[in-house]
Coordinates of C-alpha atoms and ligand atoms in Angstrom, one line a residue:
X178 CA 13.9 -104.5 -68.0
X179 CA 14.8 -104.0 -64.6
X180 CA 11.8 -104.8 -62.5
X181 CA 10.3 -102.4 -59.6
X182 CA 9.0 -105.5 -57.1
X183 CA 6.8 -103.6 -54.7
X184 CA 5.1 -107.2 -53.2
X185 CA 6.1 -107.4 -50.5
X186 CA 9.6 -106.4 -48.6
X187 CA 10.5 -109.7 -48.0
X188 CA 12.6 -110.2 -51.9
X189 CA 14.9 -107.9 -50.2
X190 CA 18.2 -109.2 -50.8
X191 CA 21.9 -109.8 -48.1
X192 CA 23.1 -106.8 -49.2
X193 CA 27.5 -107.1 -49.8
X194 CA 28.5 -106.6 -45.7
X195 CA 26.2 -109.2 -44.9
X196 CA 27.3 -111.8 -47.9
X197 CA 30.8 -110.2 -46.7
X198 CA 29.9 -110.7 -42.8
X199 CA 28.8 -114.2 -43.5
X200 CA 31.8 -115.7 -45.0
X201 CA 34.1 -114.2 -42.1
X202 CA 31.4 -116.0 -39.3
X203 CA 33.3 -117.5 -36.4
X204 CA 30.6 -120.5 -35.8
X205 CA 29.9 -123.6 -34.4
X206 CA 26.6 -126.0 -32.6
X207 CA 24.0 -123.5 -32.2
X208 CA 21.6 -125.8 -30.6
X209 CA 25.2 -126.7 -28.0
X210 CA 24.4 -122.7 -28.0
X211 CA 28.4 -122.6 -28.9
X212 CA 28.0 -120.5 -31.8
X213 CA 29.3 -117.6 -31.2
X214 CA 28.1 -115.3 -33.7
X215 CA 24.5 -116.7 -32.9
X216 CA 24.6 -115.5 -29.2
X217 CA 26.4 -112.2 -30.3
X218 CA 23.0 -111.7 -32.4
X219 CA 20.9 -112.9 -30.0
X220 CA 22.7 -110.5 -27.2
X221 CA 22.2 -108.0 -29.8
X222 CA 18.5 -108.6 -30.3
X223 CA 18.5 -108.5 -26.5
X224 CA 20.0 -105.1 -25.4
X225 CA 17.9 -103.6 -28.0
X226 CA 14.6 -104.6 -27.3
X227 CA 14.9 -103.8 -23.8
X228 CA 14.8 -107.5 -22.8
X229 CA 17.1 -110.4 -20.7
X230 CA 17.6 -112.6 -24.1
X231 CA 16.8 -113.8 -27.2
X232 CA 16.2 -116.2 -29.3
X233 CA 16.9 -116.4 -32.8
X234 CA 14.2 -118.5 -35.4
X235 CA 13.6 -119.8 -38.6
X236 CA 11.2 -117.4 -39.3
X237 CA 8.1 -114.4 -38.6
X238 CA 5.0 -117.1 -38.3
X239 CA 7.7 -119.8 -36.0
X240 CA 8.6 -116.7 -33.8
X241 CA 4.8 -116.5 -33.0
X242 CA 4.2 -120.1 -32.7
X243 CA 7.4 -120.7 -30.5
X244 CA 5.8 -117.3 -28.2
X245 CA 2.1 -118.6 -28.3
X246 CA 3.4 -122.4 -27.5
X247 CA 5.5 -121.5 -24.9
X248 CA 2.8 -119.0 -22.8
X249 CA -0.5 -121.3 -23.5
X250 CA -0.9 -124.6 -22.7
X251 CA -3.8 -126.4 -24.4
X252 CA -7.0 -125.9 -24.5
X253 CA -5.9 -122.3 -22.7
X254 CA -7.4 -119.2 -25.0
X255 CA -5.2 -116.0 -26.9
X256 CA -7.2 -112.9 -27.6
X257 CA -6.1 -111.9 -31.1
X258 CA -7.2 -109.0 -34.2
X259 CA -9.3 -110.7 -36.6
X260 CA -6.6 -108.4 -39.2
X261 CA -3.9 -109.7 -37.4
X262 CA -0.7 -112.0 -39.3
X263 CA -1.1 -114.6 -36.7
X264 CA -4.5 -115.3 -37.3
X265 CA -4.7 -114.7 -41.1
X266 CA -2.2 -116.0 -42.5
X267 CA 0.9 -118.6 -39.9
X268 CA -1.4 -121.7 -41.2
X269 CA -3.4 -122.0 -38.2
X270 CA -0.3 -123.0 -36.0
X271 CA -0.7 -122.0 -32.0
X272 CA -4.4 -124.1 -32.8
X273 CA -3.1 -127.7 -34.9
X274 CA -0.1 -127.8 -32.5
X275 CA -1.4 -126.8 -29.8
X276 CA -4.6 -127.4 -29.1
X277 CA -4.4 -123.0 -28.5
X278 CA -8.6 -121.3 -29.1
X279 CA -7.2 -118.2 -30.8
X280 CA -10.2 -116.1 -29.9
X281 CA -11.2 -112.8 -31.9
X282 CA -11.6 -109.0 -32.4
X283 CA -11.7 -106.3 -34.9
X284 CA -8.6 -104.9 -35.0
X285 CA -9.3 -101.2 -36.1
X286 CA -8.3 -98.8 -39.1
X287 CA -5.7 -98.1 -37.5
X288 CA -4.4 -101.7 -36.5
X289 CA -5.9 -101.3 -33.1
X290 CA -8.3 -103.7 -31.1
X291 CA -10.6 -101.3 -28.7
X292 CA -9.8 -101.9 -24.3
X293 CA -13.4 -102.1 -24.8
X294 CA -14.1 -105.0 -26.9
X295 CA -10.5 -106.2 -25.6
X296 CA -12.3 -106.4 -21.8
X297 CA -15.1 -107.3 -22.6
X298 CA -13.5 -110.4 -24.7
X299 CA -11.6 -112.3 -22.1
X300 CA -13.1 -115.2 -20.3
X301 CA -14.8 -115.3 -16.6
X302 CA -14.1 -118.5 -14.5
X303 CA -16.2 -121.2 -15.9
X304 CA -16.0 -124.1 -16.3
X305 CA -17.6 -123.5 -19.8
X306 CA -14.8 -121.9 -20.8
X307 CA -11.2 -121.4 -22.2
X308 CA -9.1 -120.2 -19.9
X309 CA -8.0 -116.5 -21.0
X310 CA -3.7 -116.4 -21.1
X311 CA -2.2 -114.0 -24.0
X312 CA -3.2 -111.0 -26.2
X313 CA -1.2 -110.7 -29.3
X314 CA -0.8 -107.2 -30.8
X315 CA 1.6 -107.1 -34.0
X316 CA 3.8 -103.7 -34.7
X317 CA 3.1 -102.1 -37.8
X318 CA 0.2 -103.7 -38.2
X319 CA 0.4 -105.4 -41.9
X320 CA -3.4 -106.1 -42.7
X321 CA -4.4 -102.1 -41.6
X322 CA -2.5 -100.1 -43.8
X323 CA 0.9 -101.4 -42.1
X324 CA -0.1 -99.0 -38.6
X325 CA 2.4 -98.1 -36.2
X326 CA 0.7 -99.0 -32.9
X327 CA 1.7 -96.4 -30.3
X328 CA 3.6 -97.1 -27.0
X329 CA 0.7 -95.3 -25.0
X330 CA -1.2 -98.1 -26.1
X331 CA 0.8 -100.9 -26.1
X332 CA 1.6 -100.3 -22.5
X333 CA -2.5 -100.2 -21.4
X334 CA -2.9 -102.9 -23.4
X335 CA 0.0 -104.4 -21.4
X336 CA -2.1 -102.7 -17.4
X337 CA -5.4 -104.6 -18.6
X338 CA -3.8 -107.9 -19.5
X339 CA -1.7 -107.2 -15.9
X340 CA -5.1 -106.3 -14.4
X341 CA -6.3 -110.0 -15.4
X342 CA -3.1 -111.7 -15.4
X343 CA -2.7 -112.3 -18.9
X344 CA 0.7 -112.3 -20.1
X345 CA 1.0 -109.8 -23.7
X346 CA 3.1 -111.2 -27.1
X347 CA 4.6 -108.3 -30.0
X348 CA 4.3 -109.8 -33.3
X349 CA 7.2 -107.1 -34.4
X350 CA 7.5 -108.6 -36.9
X351 CA 8.5 -104.9 -38.5
X352 CA 9.0 -103.5 -34.9
X353 CA 12.1 -101.2 -36.3
X354 CA 9.5 -99.2 -38.9
X355 CA 7.1 -98.4 -35.8
X356 CA 9.8 -96.9 -34.3
X357 CA 10.7 -95.1 -37.0
X358 CA 7.7 -93.5 -38.5
X359 CA 7.0 -92.9 -34.5
X360 CA 10.7 -92.0 -33.9
X361 CA 11.2 -93.6 -30.1
X362 CA 13.5 -95.6 -29.6
X363 CA 12.4 -99.3 -29.4
X364 CA 12.8 -100.3 -26.0
X365 CA 9.1 -97.6 -25.2
X366 CA 7.2 -100.4 -28.0
X367 CA 8.7 -102.8 -26.1
X368 CA 8.8 -101.8 -22.7
X369 CA 5.7 -103.7 -21.2
X370 CA 5.2 -106.5 -22.7
X371 CA 6.1 -110.2 -22.2
X372 CA 7.4 -111.5 -25.2
X373 CA 8.4 -110.5 -28.8
X374 CA 9.7 -111.7 -32.1
X375 CA 10.9 -109.5 -35.0
X376 CA 11.8 -110.0 -38.6
X377 CA 15.6 -109.4 -39.8
X378 CA 14.1 -110.7 -43.5
X379 CA 12.0 -107.9 -44.1
X380 CA 13.0 -104.1 -43.9
X381 CA 16.2 -104.6 -42.4
X382 CA 16.7 -106.7 -45.6
X383 CA 18.5 -109.8 -44.7
X384 CA 18.3 -113.3 -46.1
X385 CA 16.6 -115.7 -43.5
X386 CA 15.9 -115.6 -39.4
X387 CA 13.1 -112.9 -36.6
X388 CA 14.4 -112.9 -33.1
X389 CA 11.4 -113.7 -30.4
X390 CA 12.6 -111.8 -26.9
X391 CA 11.9 -111.9 -23.5
X392 CA 13.1 -112.5 -20.3
X393 CA 15.2 -115.4 -19.3
X394 CA 13.1 -117.9 -17.8
X395 CA 10.7 -116.9 -21.1
X396 CA 13.7 -117.7 -23.0
X397 CA 14.7 -120.9 -22.1
X398 CA 11.5 -122.7 -21.8
X399 CA 11.4 -120.9 -26.3
X400 CA 14.2 -122.6 -26.6
X401 CA 13.2 -125.9 -25.9
X402 CA 9.8 -125.3 -27.8
X403 CA 12.1 -124.2 -30.3
X404 CA 13.3 -127.6 -30.5
X405 CA 10.4 -129.8 -30.3
X406 CA 9.1 -127.2 -34.1
X407 CA 12.7 -129.0 -35.5
X408 CA 14.3 -125.3 -35.1
X409 CA 17.1 -125.4 -32.9
X410 CA 20.2 -125.2 -35.9
X411 CA 23.5 -125.6 -36.0
X412 CA 26.0 -123.9 -37.4
X413 CA 22.8 -120.9 -37.5
X414 CA 26.0 -117.7 -37.1
X415 CA 25.5 -118.0 -41.2
X416 CA 22.3 -116.3 -40.5
X417 CA 23.4 -115.0 -37.6
X418 CA 25.9 -112.9 -39.5
X419 CA 23.9 -111.1 -41.3
X420 CA 21.7 -110.5 -38.9
X421 CA 24.3 -108.6 -36.6
X422 CA 24.3 -106.0 -40.0
X423 CA 21.0 -105.8 -39.9
X424 CA 21.2 -104.2 -37.2
X425 CA 23.7 -102.5 -37.4
X426 CA 23.3 -101.0 -40.6
X427 CA 20.1 -101.1 -41.7
X428 CA 17.2 -99.5 -39.0
X429 CA 17.7 -95.8 -39.7
X430 CA 17.2 -96.4 -43.5
X431 CA 13.9 -97.0 -43.5
X432 CA 13.2 -93.5 -43.1
X433 CA 13.3 -93.6 -46.9
X434 CA 10.8 -96.8 -47.5
X435 CA 8.5 -95.0 -45.8
X436 CA 8.9 -91.6 -47.8
X437 CA 9.4 -93.7 -51.0
X438 CA 6.0 -95.2 -50.0
X439 CA 4.2 -91.8 -49.2
X440 CA 5.0 -90.8 -52.6
X441 CA 3.5 -93.3 -53.8
X442 CA 0.4 -92.5 -52.3
X443 CA 0.7 -88.8 -53.6
X444 CA 0.7 -90.5 -57.1
X445 CA -1.7 -93.0 -56.9
X446 CA -4.1 -89.7 -55.3
X447 CA -3.7 -88.5 -58.5
X448 CA -4.8 -90.9 -60.8
X449 CA -8.2 -91.8 -62.1
X450 CA -9.6 -94.4 -61.3
X451 CA -8.2 -95.7 -57.9
X452 CA -8.7 -94.8 -54.5
X453 CA -6.4 -94.2 -52.1
X454 CA -6.3 -92.4 -48.6
X455 CA -2.7 -91.0 -48.5
X456 CA -3.2 -90.0 -44.5
X457 CA -3.4 -93.5 -43.7
X458 CA 0.0 -94.4 -45.1
X459 CA 3.0 -94.4 -42.2
X460 CA 5.2 -96.8 -43.1
X461 CA 5.8 -99.0 -45.9
X462 CA 3.2 -100.6 -46.4
X463 CA 0.4 -99.6 -48.8
X464 CA -2.9 -100.5 -49.7
X465 CA -4.5 -98.9 -52.1
X466 CA -8.5 -100.1 -54.7
X467 CA -9.9 -99.5 -57.6
X468 CA -12.9 -97.3 -57.7
X469 CA -14.8 -99.5 -60.2
X470 CA -15.0 -103.1 -62.5
X471 CA -13.0 -101.7 -65.3
X472 CA -11.1 -104.4 -65.0
X473 CA -10.7 -107.2 -62.8
X474 CA -7.5 -106.9 -60.2
X475 CA -5.7 -109.8 -61.9
X476 CA -5.7 -108.0 -64.9
X477 CA -4.3 -104.0 -63.5
X478 CA -1.1 -106.6 -62.3
X479 CA -1.2 -108.5 -65.5
X480 CA -0.5 -104.8 -66.8
X481 CA 2.1 -104.1 -64.7
X482 CA 4.3 -107.0 -64.9
X483 CA 4.5 -106.0 -68.8
X484 CA 6.1 -102.1 -67.4
X485 CA 8.0 -104.2 -65.1
X486 CA 6.3 -102.8 -62.1
X487 CA 5.0 -106.3 -60.1
X488 CA 2.2 -105.6 -57.5
X489 CA -0.2 -107.8 -54.8
X490 CA -3.5 -108.5 -54.9
X491 CA -5.8 -108.8 -53.0
X492 CA -9.0 -109.3 -53.1
X493 CA -11.2 -108.3 -56.1
X494 CA -10.3 -104.6 -56.7
X495 CA -7.9 -103.7 -53.8
X496 CA -4.1 -104.3 -53.7
X497 CA -1.0 -104.0 -51.4
X498 CA 2.8 -102.3 -52.6
X499 CA 6.2 -102.4 -50.3
X500 CA 8.4 -100.2 -50.6
X501 CA 12.0 -101.5 -49.0
X502 CA 15.3 -101.3 -49.9
X503 CA 17.3 -100.9 -53.6
X504 CA 13.3 -99.4 -54.5
X505 CA 14.8 -95.5 -54.9
X506 CA 12.2 -92.0 -55.8
X507 CA 12.9 -93.1 -59.2
X508 CA 11.7 -96.3 -59.1
X509 CA 7.9 -95.2 -57.8
X510 CA 7.9 -92.3 -60.4
X511 CA 8.1 -94.9 -62.5
X512 CA 5.5 -97.1 -61.6
X513 CA 3.3 -94.0 -60.6
X514 CA 3.5 -93.6 -64.4
X515 CA 2.9 -97.4 -65.5
X516 CA -0.7 -96.7 -63.1
X517 CA -1.6 -94.0 -64.3
X518 CA -0.7 -96.1 -68.8
X519 CA -2.4 -99.0 -67.5
X520 CA -5.6 -96.8 -66.2
X521 CA -5.7 -94.6 -69.2
X522 CA -5.5 -97.5 -72.0
X523 CA -9.4 -98.6 -69.6
Ligands
PLP790 C1 3.2 -109.1 -39.4 C2 3.7 -110.5 -39.8 N1 3.8 -111.3 -38.9 C3 4.7 -112.0 -38.6 C4 4.5 -113.0 -40.1 C5 6.1 -114.3 -40.7 O1 7.4 -114.0 -41.1 P1 7.6 -114.8 -42.1 O2 6.8 -114.6 -43.5 O3 9.3 -114.8 -42.4 O4 6.9 -116.5 -40.7 C6 4.4 -111.5 -41.1 C7 5.2 -111.7 -43.0 O5 4.7 -111.2 -44.1 C8 4.0 -110.1 -41.2 O6 4.0 -109.2 -41.9

């Protein structure tokens, strides 16, 4: 049976072109900055993001951690959303390893934090308070319906940060999904942030890796931090080669994933017993809910699994589906059919 795996875009496998690129990759020792393929990827990433420099790290989690540790000293504070990936799903790395204090404020359903809430969270100069150093944004916002934050919003947060002498980091794990959905050059979304990380291993289908981008001075510091974390890789060109192909070939096709996500959301909206707001679906992530306790989320996932469709259940009645490379319009129709059958049977 063919499996339609909608749990995450991290399940994507490298394309044949990536495997070919890995096979032919020119390699060296990247801790000595002598891996030509990694150097090329880092230069490409910096150019794409409109920054001076970039560095390859193992994962999105390491990218965000390298940035918070490089920007902040022990006892300093980071303002971030209460539904941000960094706060919820990165093992509390900034406090565990950096003694950095996370200060959460509410994420709105569109992934933003209200400017007035950010402003209210910025600490005054008082010995009782930690010093605020950094504001973190997430684009697209995973837990907030895969929403894309606009350049205007990001710039308004950056202006507020500047006014208060603060820095801005952008968790851009899916920044290309945001750029494609908003139909803007990705640089417009990154122009005014001090650092950002983006993932090769999600919608872009690379096997491993994320890039951290920023000023040359910041990336030199990030290189030290990456080493401290044990993230200095040697012949990293094996990873970077696939990453170059991902950047060259896999960005524009994200529009197809967004189209499939909308098709799925519209299909789900017509199924009795399931709730979704299709208008919230902007990119490749959709959330929906079971209306009533006709079955548990676990039961629904198990029944769908039997029909070859995999979803993530996140809470007692809430589900996530993510479209990606390898999921076709036919797979979406098959998923809608499977969901209808499961819901009719209860
Ligand atoms: C928004 C966001 N940031 C960061 C990450 C972390 O990436 P990784 O799984 O590569 O550590 C994820 C992973 O899903 C994510 O969705």
